[in-house]
């Protein structure tokens, strides 16, 4: 079955430091991949998506992600983290009929000032 | 603003009570989805619909029913609420060709069953 794994449940970084959040997927065909962010008590906001083409995808808020087929990964990166980036981040892949989104379990990001 | 609207935003139910969550979208999306979010488990698909009058089960359908009588609305029902259904519920919608504009999510409904 198709799945998404986010190995890190919690990550803490200092403000200004670089960030990488890991996402691995299991899917036979070319995946359609997303990263969402959720602030406490809020809904989901789309950061970026990958459908095809250039494997380095730029998103909002200075985030980027790189699709690596050989590693089945779609890691999210940001060169310099801001305190306002503290939130929960979800990776998701489109699976099967009905274009269903399958989500990872999320990574909680804490930013130390 | 165009988008996905969920009502209500908050609700407290007693065990055994029933309720219906409403999701409405004004983007003429063909597909609609109901997810539940629980700590440490991400979002899990409950039911989805690929068109008016159609519904299908997702990953965690037990205890829920859905209906899509109109294209713009997708209702999620709990016939006899249980504490295990305490969760945050999100509705989403998309075009059949989702690459056109991805998915649009509602702001969520926080349900507590006591």
Coordinates of C-alpha atoms in Angstrom, one line a residue:
Chain A
X1 CA 0.0 0.0 0.0
X2 CA 1.1 3.5 -0.6
X3 CA 2.4 5.3 2.4
X4 CA 4.3 8.3 3.6
X5 CA 6.9 8.2 6.4
X6 CA 8.1 11.2 8.4
X7 CA 10.8 9.7 10.6
X8 CA 11.2 12.7 12.9
X9 CA 8.3 13.3 15.3
X10 CA 9.9 16.4 16.9
X11 CA 12.7 18.7 15.7
X12 CA 14.2 21.6 17.5
X13 CA 16.3 24.2 15.8
X14 CA 17.7 27.6 16.7
X15 CA 16.4 30.6 15.0
X16 CA 18.6 31.4 12.0
X17 CA 19.7 27.8 11.6
X18 CA 19.0 25.7 8.6
X19 CA 16.2 23.1 8.6
X20 CA 15.6 19.9 6.8
X21 CA 12.5 17.8 7.4
X22 CA 12.5 14.3 6.1
X23 CA 9.8 12.6 4.1
X24 CA 9.9 9.2 2.5
X25 CA 7.2 7.7 0.3
X26 CA 6.2 4.3 -0.9
X27 CA 4.5 4.4 -4.2
X28 CA 5.0 2.5 -7.4
X29 CA 4.3 5.1 -10.0
X30 CA 5.5 8.7 -10.3
X31 CA 4.2 10.3 -7.1
X32 CA 2.4 13.6 -6.6
X33 CA 3.8 15.1 -3.4
X34 CA 2.8 17.9 -1.1
X35 CA 4.1 19.6 2.0
X36 CA 1.6 21.3 4.3
X37 CA 2.1 23.3 7.5
X38 CA -0.3 23.6 10.4
X39 CA 0.0 26.2 13.1
X40 CA -1.6 25.4 16.5
X41 CA -5.4 25.4 16.3
X42 CA -5.3 26.3 12.6
X43 CA -6.0 24.5 9.4
X44 CA -3.6 23.2 6.7
X45 CA -1.6 25.6 4.5
X46 CA 0.0 24.4 1.4
X47 CA 3.8 25.0 1.3
X48 CA 4.6 23.4 -2.0
X49 CA 3.9 20.6 -4.3
X50 CA 5.6 18.4 -6.8
X51 CA 3.8 17.0 -9.8
X52 CA 6.6 16.6 -12.5
X53 CA 9.5 18.4 -14.0
X54 CA 12.2 20.2 -12.0
X55 CA 13.0 18.1 -9.0
X56 CA 13.7 21.2 -6.8
X57 CA 10.5 22.9 -5.9
X58 CA 10.2 26.3 -4.4
X59 CA 7.3 27.1 -2.1
X60 CA 6.0 29.9 0.1
X61 CA 7.7 31.3 3.1
X62 CA 11.2 30.5 1.8
X63 CA 10.7 26.8 1.8
X64 CA 11.9 24.4 -0.9
X65 CA 11.8 20.6 -1.3
X66 CA 13.8 18.2 -3.5
X67 CA 12.3 15.1 -5.1
X68 CA 14.7 12.2 -5.2
X69 CA 13.3 9.2 -6.9
X70 CA 16.3 7.0 -6.1
X71 CA 15.8 7.6 -2.4
X72 CA 12.0 7.8 -2.5
X73 CA 12.3 11.1 -0.6
X74 CA 10.8 14.5 -0.7
X75 CA 12.6 16.5 2.0
X76 CA 11.7 20.0 3.0
X77 CA 14.4 22.6 3.5
X78 CA 14.8 26.1 4.6
X79 CA 18.1 27.9 4.8
X80 CA 17.3 30.1 7.8
X81 CA 14.5 29.4 10.2
X82 CA 12.3 32.1 11.8
X83 CA 10.6 31.8 15.1
X84 CA 7.2 32.0 13.2
X85 CA 8.1 28.7 11.5
X86 CA 7.3 26.8 14.6
X87 CA 4.4 24.5 13.6
X88 CA 3.6 21.0 12.6
X89 CA 4.6 19.9 9.1
X90 CA 2.9 17.2 7.1
X91 CA 4.1 15.4 3.9
X92 CA 1.4 13.9 1.7
X93 CA 1.2 11.8 -1.5
X94 CA -1.7 11.3 -3.8
X95 CA -2.7 7.7 -3.9
X96 CA -5.1 5.6 -5.9
X97 CA -8.5 6.2 -7.4
X98 CA -10.3 9.3 -6.2
X99 CA -7.0 11.2 -5.9
X100 CA -6.9 10.5 -2.2
X101 CA -4.2 12.2 -0.2
X102 CA -2.2 10.0 2.2
X103 CA -0.5 12.0 5.0
X104 CA 2.5 11.3 7.1
X105 CA 2.2 11.5 10.8
X106 CA 3.8 14.9 10.9
X107 CA 6.9 16.6 12.3
X108 CA 6.5 19.1 15.1
X109 CA 9.1 21.9 14.7
X110 CA 10.2 24.0 17.7
X111 CA 12.3 27.1 17.2
X112 CA 14.6 28.2 19.9
X113 CA 15.3 31.9 20.2
Chain B
X1 CA -14.0 34.3 -0.3
X2 CA -14.2 31.2 -2.4
X3 CA -13.2 28.0 -0.6
X4 CA -14.3 25.2 1.7
X5 CA -16.6 26.1 4.6
X6 CA -17.1 23.7 7.5
X7 CA -19.9 24.0 10.1
X8 CA -19.9 23.9 13.0
X9 CA -16.4 24.9 14.1
X10 CA -16.8 23.4 17.6
X11 CA -19.1 20.8 19.1
X12 CA -19.4 18.8 22.3
X13 CA -21.5 15.7 22.1
X14 CA -22.6 13.2 24.7
X15 CA -21.9 9.5 24.0
X16 CA -24.6 8.1 21.9
X17 CA -25.8 11.4 20.4
X18 CA -25.9 11.9 16.7
X19 CA -24.8 14.9 14.6
X20 CA -24.0 16.0 11.1
X21 CA -21.0 18.0 10.0
X22 CA -21.5 20.1 6.9
X23 CA -18.9 20.8 4.2
X24 CA -19.7 23.3 1.5
X25 CA -17.4 24.3 -1.4
X26 CA -18.1 26.9 -4.1
X27 CA -15.3 26.0 -6.5
X28 CA -17.3 23.5 -8.6
X29 CA -14.9 20.8 -7.4
X30 CA -15.8 17.2 -8.4
X31 CA -14.1 15.5 -5.5
X32 CA -14.6 15.9 -1.8
X33 CA -13.0 14.3 1.2
X34 CA -13.4 14.0 5.0
X35 CA -10.4 13.5 7.2
X36 CA -9.9 13.2 10.9
X37 CA -6.8 14.4 12.7
X38 CA -5.5 12.9 15.9
X39 CA -2.2 13.6 17.7
X40 CA 0.7 11.6 16.3
X41 CA -1.4 10.1 13.6
X42 CA -1.6 12.8 11.0
X43 CA -4.7 13.1 8.9
X44 CA -6.6 9.9 8.0
X45 CA -9.2 9.7 5.3
X46 CA -12.7 8.7 6.5
X47 CA -14.8 8.9 3.3
X48 CA -14.6 10.6 0.0
X49 CA -16.7 11.3 -3.0
X50 CA -15.9 11.6 -6.7
X51 CA -19.1 13.2 -7.7
X52 CA -22.7 14.0 -6.8
X53 CA -24.5 11.0 -5.5
X54 CA -21.3 8.9 -5.0
X55 CA -19.4 8.1 -1.9
X56 CA -16.6 5.7 -1.0
X57 CA -14.8 4.5 2.1
X58 CA -11.5 5.7 3.2
X59 CA -9.0 4.4 5.7
X60 CA -11.2 4.8 8.9
X61 CA -14.8 4.7 7.9
X62 CA -16.4 2.8 10.8
X63 CA -18.9 4.8 12.8
X64 CA -19.4 7.4 10.1
X65 CA -21.8 7.9 7.2
X66 CA -21.6 10.4 4.4
X67 CA -23.9 11.8 1.7
X68 CA -23.4 14.0 -1.3
X69 CA -26.8 14.9 -2.6
X70 CA -25.5 18.1 -4.2
X71 CA -22.2 18.7 -5.8
X72 CA -21.2 21.5 -3.5
X73 CA -22.0 19.8 -0.2
X74 CA -20.5 16.8 1.5
X75 CA -22.1 15.8 4.8
X76 CA -20.4 13.6 7.5
X77 CA -22.7 11.9 10.0
X78 CA -22.1 10.3 13.3
X79 CA -25.1 8.1 14.2
X80 CA -24.1 7.2 17.7
X81 CA -21.0 9.2 18.9
X82 CA -18.3 7.5 20.9
X83 CA -15.4 9.1 22.8
X84 CA -13.0 7.5 20.2
X85 CA -14.5 10.0 17.7
X86 CA -13.2 12.9 19.6
X87 CA -11.0 14.5 16.9
X88 CA -10.5 17.4 14.6
X89 CA -12.3 16.9 11.3
X90 CA -11.2 18.4 8.1
X91 CA -13.0 18.6 4.8
X92 CA -11.2 19.0 1.5
X93 CA -12.1 19.3 -2.2
X94 CA -10.4 19.1 -5.5
X95 CA -11.0 19.1 -9.2
X96 CA -10.9 15.6 -10.8
X97 CA -7.7 16.8 -12.4
X98 CA -6.2 17.8 -9.1
X99 CA -3.0 19.1 -10.7
X100 CA -5.1 22.1 -11.8
X101 CA -5.2 23.6 -8.4
X102 CA -4.4 21.0 -5.8
X103 CA -6.6 20.6 -2.8
X104 CA -8.5 23.1 -0.8
X105 CA -9.1 22.4 2.9
X106 CA -11.6 23.8 5.3
X107 CA -10.6 25.2 8.6
X108 CA -11.7 22.2 10.6
X109 CA -14.3 21.1 13.2
X110 CA -13.2 20.3 16.7
X111 CA -15.5 17.6 18.1
X112 CA -15.4 16.4 21.6
X113 CA -17.5 13.3 22.7
X114 CA -17.9 13.0 26.5

